[in-house]
Coordinates of C-alpha atoms and ligand atoms in Angstrom, one line a residue:
M1 CA 16.3 -16.2 -21.7
R2 CA 15.7 -16.3 -17.9
H3 CA 12.2 -15.0 -17.0
Y4 CA 10.4 -14.4 -13.7
T5 CA 6.7 -13.8 -13.0
L6 CA 6.0 -12.0 -9.6
I7 CA 2.7 -11.3 -7.9
A8 CA 2.8 -7.9 -6.2
P9 CA 0.1 -7.2 -3.7
A10 CA -1.5 -4.0 -2.7
K11 CA -1.7 -3.0 1.0
I12 CA -4.2 -1.1 3.2
N13 CA -3.5 0.7 6.4
L14 CA -5.5 -0.6 9.3
Y15 CA -3.8 2.2 11.3
L16 CA -2.2 5.5 10.4
E17 CA -1.3 8.1 13.1
I18 CA 0.7 11.3 12.2
I19 CA 3.0 12.0 15.3
G20 CA 5.4 14.6 14.3
D21 CA 7.6 16.2 11.7
R22 CA 11.0 15.1 10.6
P23 CA 14.0 17.1 9.6
D24 CA 14.0 15.5 6.1
G25 CA 10.5 17.1 5.4
Y26 CA 8.5 13.7 5.9
H27 CA 6.1 13.0 8.8
E28 CA 7.0 10.8 11.9
L29 CA 4.3 8.2 11.4
V30 CA 2.9 5.0 13.2
M31 CA 1.1 2.9 11.0
I32 CA -0.2 -0.8 10.7
L33 CA 0.0 -2.0 7.2
Q34 CA -1.7 -5.0 5.8
S35 CA -1.2 -6.9 2.5
I36 CA -4.5 -7.7 0.5
D37 CA -5.2 -10.2 -2.3
L38 CA -5.5 -7.7 -4.9
A39 CA -2.3 -7.8 -6.9
D40 CA -0.5 -6.7 -10.1
Q41 CA 1.7 -9.0 -12.2
I42 CA 5.2 -8.2 -12.9
D43 CA 7.0 -10.2 -15.6
I44 CA 10.8 -9.5 -15.7
Q45 CA 13.4 -10.9 -18.2
A46 CA 16.8 -10.1 -19.1
S47 CA 16.9 -8.0 -22.3
S48 CA 19.4 -8.4 -25.1
T49 CA 20.6 -4.8 -24.6
D50 CA 21.6 -2.7 -21.6
A51 CA 18.4 -0.8 -21.7
I52 CA 15.7 -0.9 -19.0
R53 CA 12.3 -1.1 -20.6
V54 CA 8.9 -0.9 -18.8
R55 CA 5.4 -1.7 -20.5
C56 CA 2.2 -1.6 -18.7
N57 CA -1.3 -2.4 -19.8
H58 CA -2.8 0.7 -17.9
P59 CA -2.8 3.9 -20.1
Q60 CA -2.2 6.2 -17.1
V61 CA 0.8 4.4 -15.8
P62 CA 4.0 6.1 -17.0
T63 CA 6.5 3.7 -18.7
D64 CA 9.5 6.1 -18.5
K65 CA 11.8 6.9 -15.7
S66 CA 9.1 8.3 -13.5
N67 CA 7.8 4.7 -13.1
L68 CA 8.8 3.3 -9.7
A69 CA 9.6 -0.1 -11.3
Y70 CA 12.0 1.6 -13.7
R71 CA 13.5 3.4 -10.7
A72 CA 13.9 0.2 -8.9
A73 CA 15.7 -1.3 -11.9
E74 CA 17.9 1.5 -12.3
L75 CA 18.9 1.4 -8.6
M76 CA 19.8 -2.1 -8.9
A77 CA 22.0 -1.3 -12.0
T78 CA 23.7 1.5 -9.9
E79 CA 24.1 -0.7 -6.8
F80 CA 25.3 -3.8 -8.4
P81 CA 27.4 -2.5 -11.5
D82 CA 29.2 -5.8 -12.0
A83 CA 26.0 -7.8 -12.2
Y84 CA 24.4 -5.2 -14.6
A85 CA 27.5 -5.4 -16.9
K86 CA 27.3 -9.4 -16.9
Y87 CA 23.5 -9.7 -17.3
G88 CA 22.5 -6.5 -19.1
G89 CA 19.3 -4.6 -19.1
V90 CA 15.7 -5.8 -18.1
D91 CA 12.4 -5.9 -19.7
I92 CA 9.5 -5.3 -17.2
T93 CA 5.9 -5.9 -18.1
I94 CA 3.4 -4.6 -15.5
T95 CA -0.1 -6.1 -15.7
K96 CA -2.1 -3.7 -13.4
R97 CA -5.1 -4.8 -11.4
I98 CA -4.4 -2.4 -8.5
P99 CA -6.2 0.9 -9.0
I100 CA -3.7 3.8 -9.3
A101 CA -3.1 6.8 -7.1
A102 CA -5.6 5.0 -4.6
G103 CA -3.7 4.9 -1.4
L104 CA -3.0 1.2 -2.0
A105 CA 0.9 1.3 -2.7
G106 CA 0.4 0.2 -6.3
G107 CA 3.7 1.7 -7.5
S108 CA 5.6 0.9 -4.4
T109 CA 4.7 -2.9 -4.7
N110 CA 5.8 -2.9 -8.3
A111 CA 9.1 -1.5 -7.3
A112 CA 9.5 -4.2 -4.5
A113 CA 8.8 -6.8 -7.1
V114 CA 11.3 -5.5 -9.5
L115 CA 14.0 -5.6 -6.5
V116 CA 13.0 -9.2 -5.8
G117 CA 13.0 -10.1 -9.5
I118 CA 16.4 -8.6 -10.3
D119 CA 18.0 -10.2 -7.3
L120 CA 16.9 -13.6 -8.7
L121 CA 17.8 -12.8 -12.2
W122 CA 21.2 -11.6 -11.3
N123 CA 21.8 -14.3 -8.7
L124 CA 22.5 -11.7 -6.0
G125 CA 21.2 -13.7 -3.0
L126 CA 20.2 -10.6 -1.1
T127 CA 18.5 -11.0 2.2
Q128 CA 14.9 -9.7 3.0
S129 CA 16.5 -6.8 5.1
E130 CA 19.0 -5.9 2.3
L131 CA 16.0 -5.8 -0.2
E132 CA 14.1 -3.7 2.4
E133 CA 17.0 -1.2 2.8
L134 CA 17.2 -0.9 -1.1
G135 CA 13.5 -0.3 -1.0
A136 CA 13.6 2.5 1.3
I137 CA 15.6 4.5 -1.0
L138 CA 12.8 4.2 -3.6
G139 CA 9.9 5.1 -1.1
S140 CA 8.5 4.7 2.2
D141 CA 6.1 2.0 1.4
V142 CA 8.5 -0.2 -0.6
P143 CA 10.2 -2.0 2.3
F144 CA 6.8 -3.1 3.6
C145 CA 5.7 -4.3 0.3
V146 CA 8.8 -6.8 0.0
A147 CA 7.7 -9.3 2.7
G148 CA 4.1 -7.9 3.3
G149 CA 1.7 -9.6 5.7
T150 CA 0.8 -7.5 8.7
A151 CA 3.5 -5.1 10.3
I152 CA 3.9 -1.9 12.3
A153 CA 5.7 0.7 10.4
T154 CA 7.4 3.7 12.1
G155 CA 9.7 6.5 11.2
R156 CA 8.4 7.6 7.8
G157 CA 7.0 4.2 7.3
E158 CA 10.2 2.2 6.5
Q159 CA 10.9 0.9 9.9
L160 CA 9.1 -2.4 10.1
S161 CA 8.2 -4.7 12.9
P162 CA 6.3 -7.8 11.8
L163 CA 3.0 -8.8 13.6
P164 CA 1.2 -12.2 13.5
S165 CA -0.4 -12.5 10.0
L166 CA -4.2 -12.0 9.5
D167 CA -5.8 -13.8 6.6
T168 CA -9.4 -15.0 7.2
I169 CA -10.8 -11.4 7.2
Y170 CA -12.5 -10.3 3.9
I171 CA -12.8 -6.7 2.7
V172 CA -14.7 -4.7 0.1
L173 CA -12.8 -1.8 -1.5
A174 CA -14.4 1.0 -3.3
K175 CA -12.7 3.9 -5.4
Y176 CA -13.9 6.3 -8.0
R177 CA -12.0 5.8 -11.1
S178 CA -11.6 9.2 -11.9
L179 CA -10.8 10.5 -8.5
E180 CA -7.3 10.8 -7.2
V181 CA -5.9 12.4 -4.0
S182 CA -2.3 13.6 -4.1
T183 CA -0.4 12.2 -1.1
P184 CA 1.7 15.2 -0.8
W185 CA -1.4 17.5 -0.6
A186 CA -2.9 15.3 2.1
Y187 CA 0.3 15.5 4.4
K188 CA 0.7 19.2 3.7
T189 CA -2.9 20.1 4.5
Y190 CA -2.6 17.8 7.7
R191 CA 0.5 19.8 8.8
Q192 CA -1.2 23.2 8.2
E193 CA -4.3 22.2 10.2
F194 CA -2.8 20.0 13.1
G195 CA 0.9 20.8 13.0
S196 CA 0.6 22.8 16.3
S197 CA -0.3 19.5 18.2
Y198 CA 2.7 17.5 16.8
L199 CA 5.1 15.9 19.3
T200 CA 8.5 17.3 19.1
D201 CA 11.0 15.8 21.4
K202 CA 12.5 12.3 20.6
D203 CA 11.3 10.7 23.8
S204 CA 7.7 11.7 23.4
L205 CA 7.9 10.5 19.9
A206 CA 9.3 7.2 21.0
A207 CA 6.7 6.8 23.7
R208 CA 3.9 7.4 21.2
A209 CA 5.1 4.6 19.0
N210 CA 5.6 2.2 22.1
A211 CA 2.0 3.1 22.9
V212 CA 0.8 1.8 19.6
H213 CA 3.1 -1.2 19.8
S214 CA 1.4 -2.2 23.3
G215 CA -2.0 -0.7 22.4
T216 CA -5.5 -2.0 21.7
M217 CA -5.2 -2.5 17.8
V218 CA -2.0 -4.6 18.2
K219 CA -3.8 -6.8 21.0
A220 CA -6.8 -7.4 18.7
I221 CA -4.4 -8.5 15.9
L222 CA -2.6 -10.7 18.2
H223 CA -6.0 -12.3 19.1
K224 CA -7.1 -12.3 15.4
D225 CA -10.2 -10.7 16.5
A226 CA -11.8 -9.3 13.4
R227 CA -14.6 -7.3 15.4
E228 CA -12.1 -5.6 17.6
I229 CA -9.6 -4.8 14.8
A230 CA -12.6 -3.3 12.9
Q231 CA -13.4 -1.1 16.0
K232 CA -9.9 0.3 16.3
L233 CA -9.3 1.2 12.6
H234 CA -7.8 4.7 12.5
N235 CA -6.6 7.1 9.9
D236 CA -5.5 10.6 10.8
L237 CA -5.7 11.7 7.1
E238 CA -9.4 11.2 7.1
K239 CA -9.5 14.6 9.1
V240 CA -8.2 16.4 5.8
V241 CA -9.4 14.2 3.0
L242 CA -13.2 13.6 4.0
P243 CA -14.0 17.3 4.4
A244 CA -12.3 18.1 1.1
Y245 CA -13.8 15.0 -1.1
P246 CA -17.5 14.7 -0.5
Q247 CA -17.5 11.5 -2.8
V248 CA -15.1 9.9 -0.3
L249 CA -17.1 10.9 2.7
Q250 CA -20.2 9.7 1.0
L251 CA -18.7 6.1 0.4
R252 CA -17.4 6.1 4.0
E253 CA -21.0 6.8 5.3
T254 CA -22.5 4.4 2.9
F255 CA -20.2 1.5 4.1
A256 CA -20.9 2.4 7.7
N257 CA -24.7 2.0 7.3
Q258 CA -24.7 -1.4 5.7
E259 CA -25.3 -4.7 7.4
G260 CA -22.3 -7.0 7.9
V261 CA -19.7 -4.2 8.0
L262 CA -17.5 -4.7 11.1
G263 CA -15.7 -1.5 10.5
T264 CA -14.8 0.9 7.6
M265 CA -11.9 3.5 6.9
M266 CA -10.0 5.2 4.2
S267 CA -6.8 3.6 3.1
G268 CA -3.5 5.8 3.2
S269 CA -4.2 9.3 1.6
G270 CA -7.2 7.8 -0.1
P271 CA -9.4 8.1 -1.8
T272 CA -9.9 4.3 -1.6
V273 CA -12.3 3.3 1.4
F274 CA -12.6 -0.2 2.6
A275 CA -14.8 -2.2 4.8
L276 CA -13.9 -5.3 6.8
C277 CA -16.3 -8.3 6.8
E278 CA -16.3 -11.6 8.6
S279 CA -17.1 -13.8 5.5
K280 CA -16.7 -13.7 1.7
Q281 CA -20.5 -14.1 1.4
Q282 CA -21.0 -10.9 3.5
A283 CA -18.5 -9.2 1.5
E284 CA -20.2 -10.1 -1.8
Q285 CA -23.6 -9.0 -0.4
L286 CA -22.0 -5.7 0.8
Q287 CA -20.6 -5.1 -2.7
L288 CA -24.1 -5.6 -4.2
H289 CA -25.6 -3.3 -1.6
V290 CA -23.0 -0.5 -2.3
R291 CA -23.6 -0.8 -6.0
E292 CA -27.4 -0.3 -5.6
A293 CA -26.9 2.6 -3.2
I294 CA -24.5 4.4 -5.5
P295 CA -25.2 3.2 -9.1
D296 CA -22.2 5.4 -10.5
Q297 CA -20.3 3.4 -13.2
D298 CA -17.3 5.5 -12.2
L299 CA -17.2 3.7 -8.9
E300 CA -15.0 0.4 -8.9
L301 CA -15.6 -2.2 -6.2
F302 CA -13.5 -5.2 -5.2
V303 CA -14.1 -8.1 -2.9
T304 CA -10.7 -9.5 -1.6
Q305 CA -9.2 -10.6 1.6
L306 CA -6.3 -10.0 3.8
I307 CA -3.2 -12.1 3.2
T308 CA 0.0 -13.2 4.9
H309 CA 2.6 -12.3 2.3
G310 CA 4.1 -9.7 0.1
I311 CA 6.0 -10.2 -3.3
K312 CA 5.8 -13.9 -4.4
V313 CA 7.4 -15.6 -7.4
R314 CA 4.7 -17.5 -9.5
Ligands
ATP401 P1 0.8 5.2 -2.1 O1 -0.4 4.4 -1.2 O2 2.1 4.4 -1.7 O3 0.8 6.5 -1.6 P2 -0.8 5.1 -4.3 O4 -1.4 3.7 -4.4 O5 -1.7 6.2 -3.9 O6 0.5 4.9 -3.6 P3 0.3 4.7 -7.0 O7 -0.6 3.8 -7.4 O8 1.5 4.2 -6.6 O9 -0.3 5.6 -5.7 O10 0.5 5.9 -8.0 C1 0.8 7.2 -7.8 C2 1.4 7.9 -9.0 O11 2.6 7.2 -9.3 C3 0.5 7.4 -10.3 O12 -0.4 8.7 -10.5 C4 1.4 7.3 -11.3 O13 1.6 8.4 -12.2 C5 2.9 7.0 -10.7 N1 3.5 5.8 -10.8 C6 4.7 5.5 -11.0 N2 5.0 4.4 -11.2 C7 3.8 3.6 -11.0 C8 3.4 2.2 -11.0 N3 4.5 1.3 -11.3 N4 2.2 1.9 -10.8 C9 1.2 2.9 -10.6 N5 1.6 4.1 -10.6 C10 2.8 4.5 -10.8

């Protein structure tokens, strides 16, 4: 029985700007997405029946059709009916390490891994852009998760333009286990509070996206300048999440006041907060200091680093 083990890394947002509304109900975004060395493992193998089955070691992750990995397999079966008829169903086992509902694209990277895994299992020979197009049907963050690394994402996040990869920067991630922020709530609240300032015409939206392309954050990435990258971190969603979630605000402030922190920001719609550090040693020191400052067992802390890739076969 053929079997593949895939490594599915999480992402953080180095930059997230909301620039307008879209006719499809989503927001027009300009983001800089970055893969990190905190990953789930996805094992995928052909099953002896035509069923799609998902197992996961994390009790809060659904294993039914609402799991994004299940939906990725279902999409492949619909798109490639001949291969599905020939090879049958798949058994998917998710070993979760990425915190869930954390703004780290955990579900999206699992879905991307299933697309890559089934492409291999069914000998489809899909290109990266074909996999990304399939990913966009499943969710805005899925296309990025396929190749990962560092990229500018526009539209609703599915239009990608790769940037030179960053890898030698370390980060500390912090998330309260029991705290979840709903992504739809964050975007809806942002629209209610800031919708009147949205750009509306196509030319202004394109000009804003171009300004980020040629802006200071991209320059800092091109120069691999960790200090400058840390100075330019930006996330519009902090404007609605920090006032509504005092624990996230406290994390953000605790990080900002520690030695060795180049910069700190909330990832995506939160509630994960990350801090950039120049070395692994500094990141480990920071982890200890934050643990001392907030001795709450509900707080999870991870030391990890930026990486240059998305889904990998092990
Ligand atoms: P994003 O950054 O893309 O908004 P996230 O990291 O905030 O994603 P996920 O970890 O993907 O959020 O989980 C959001 C919700 O999706 C969870 O509460 C969970 O019920 C559901 N979910 C569905 N499939 C998965 C999966 N494979 N892994 C984790 N959660 C999943």
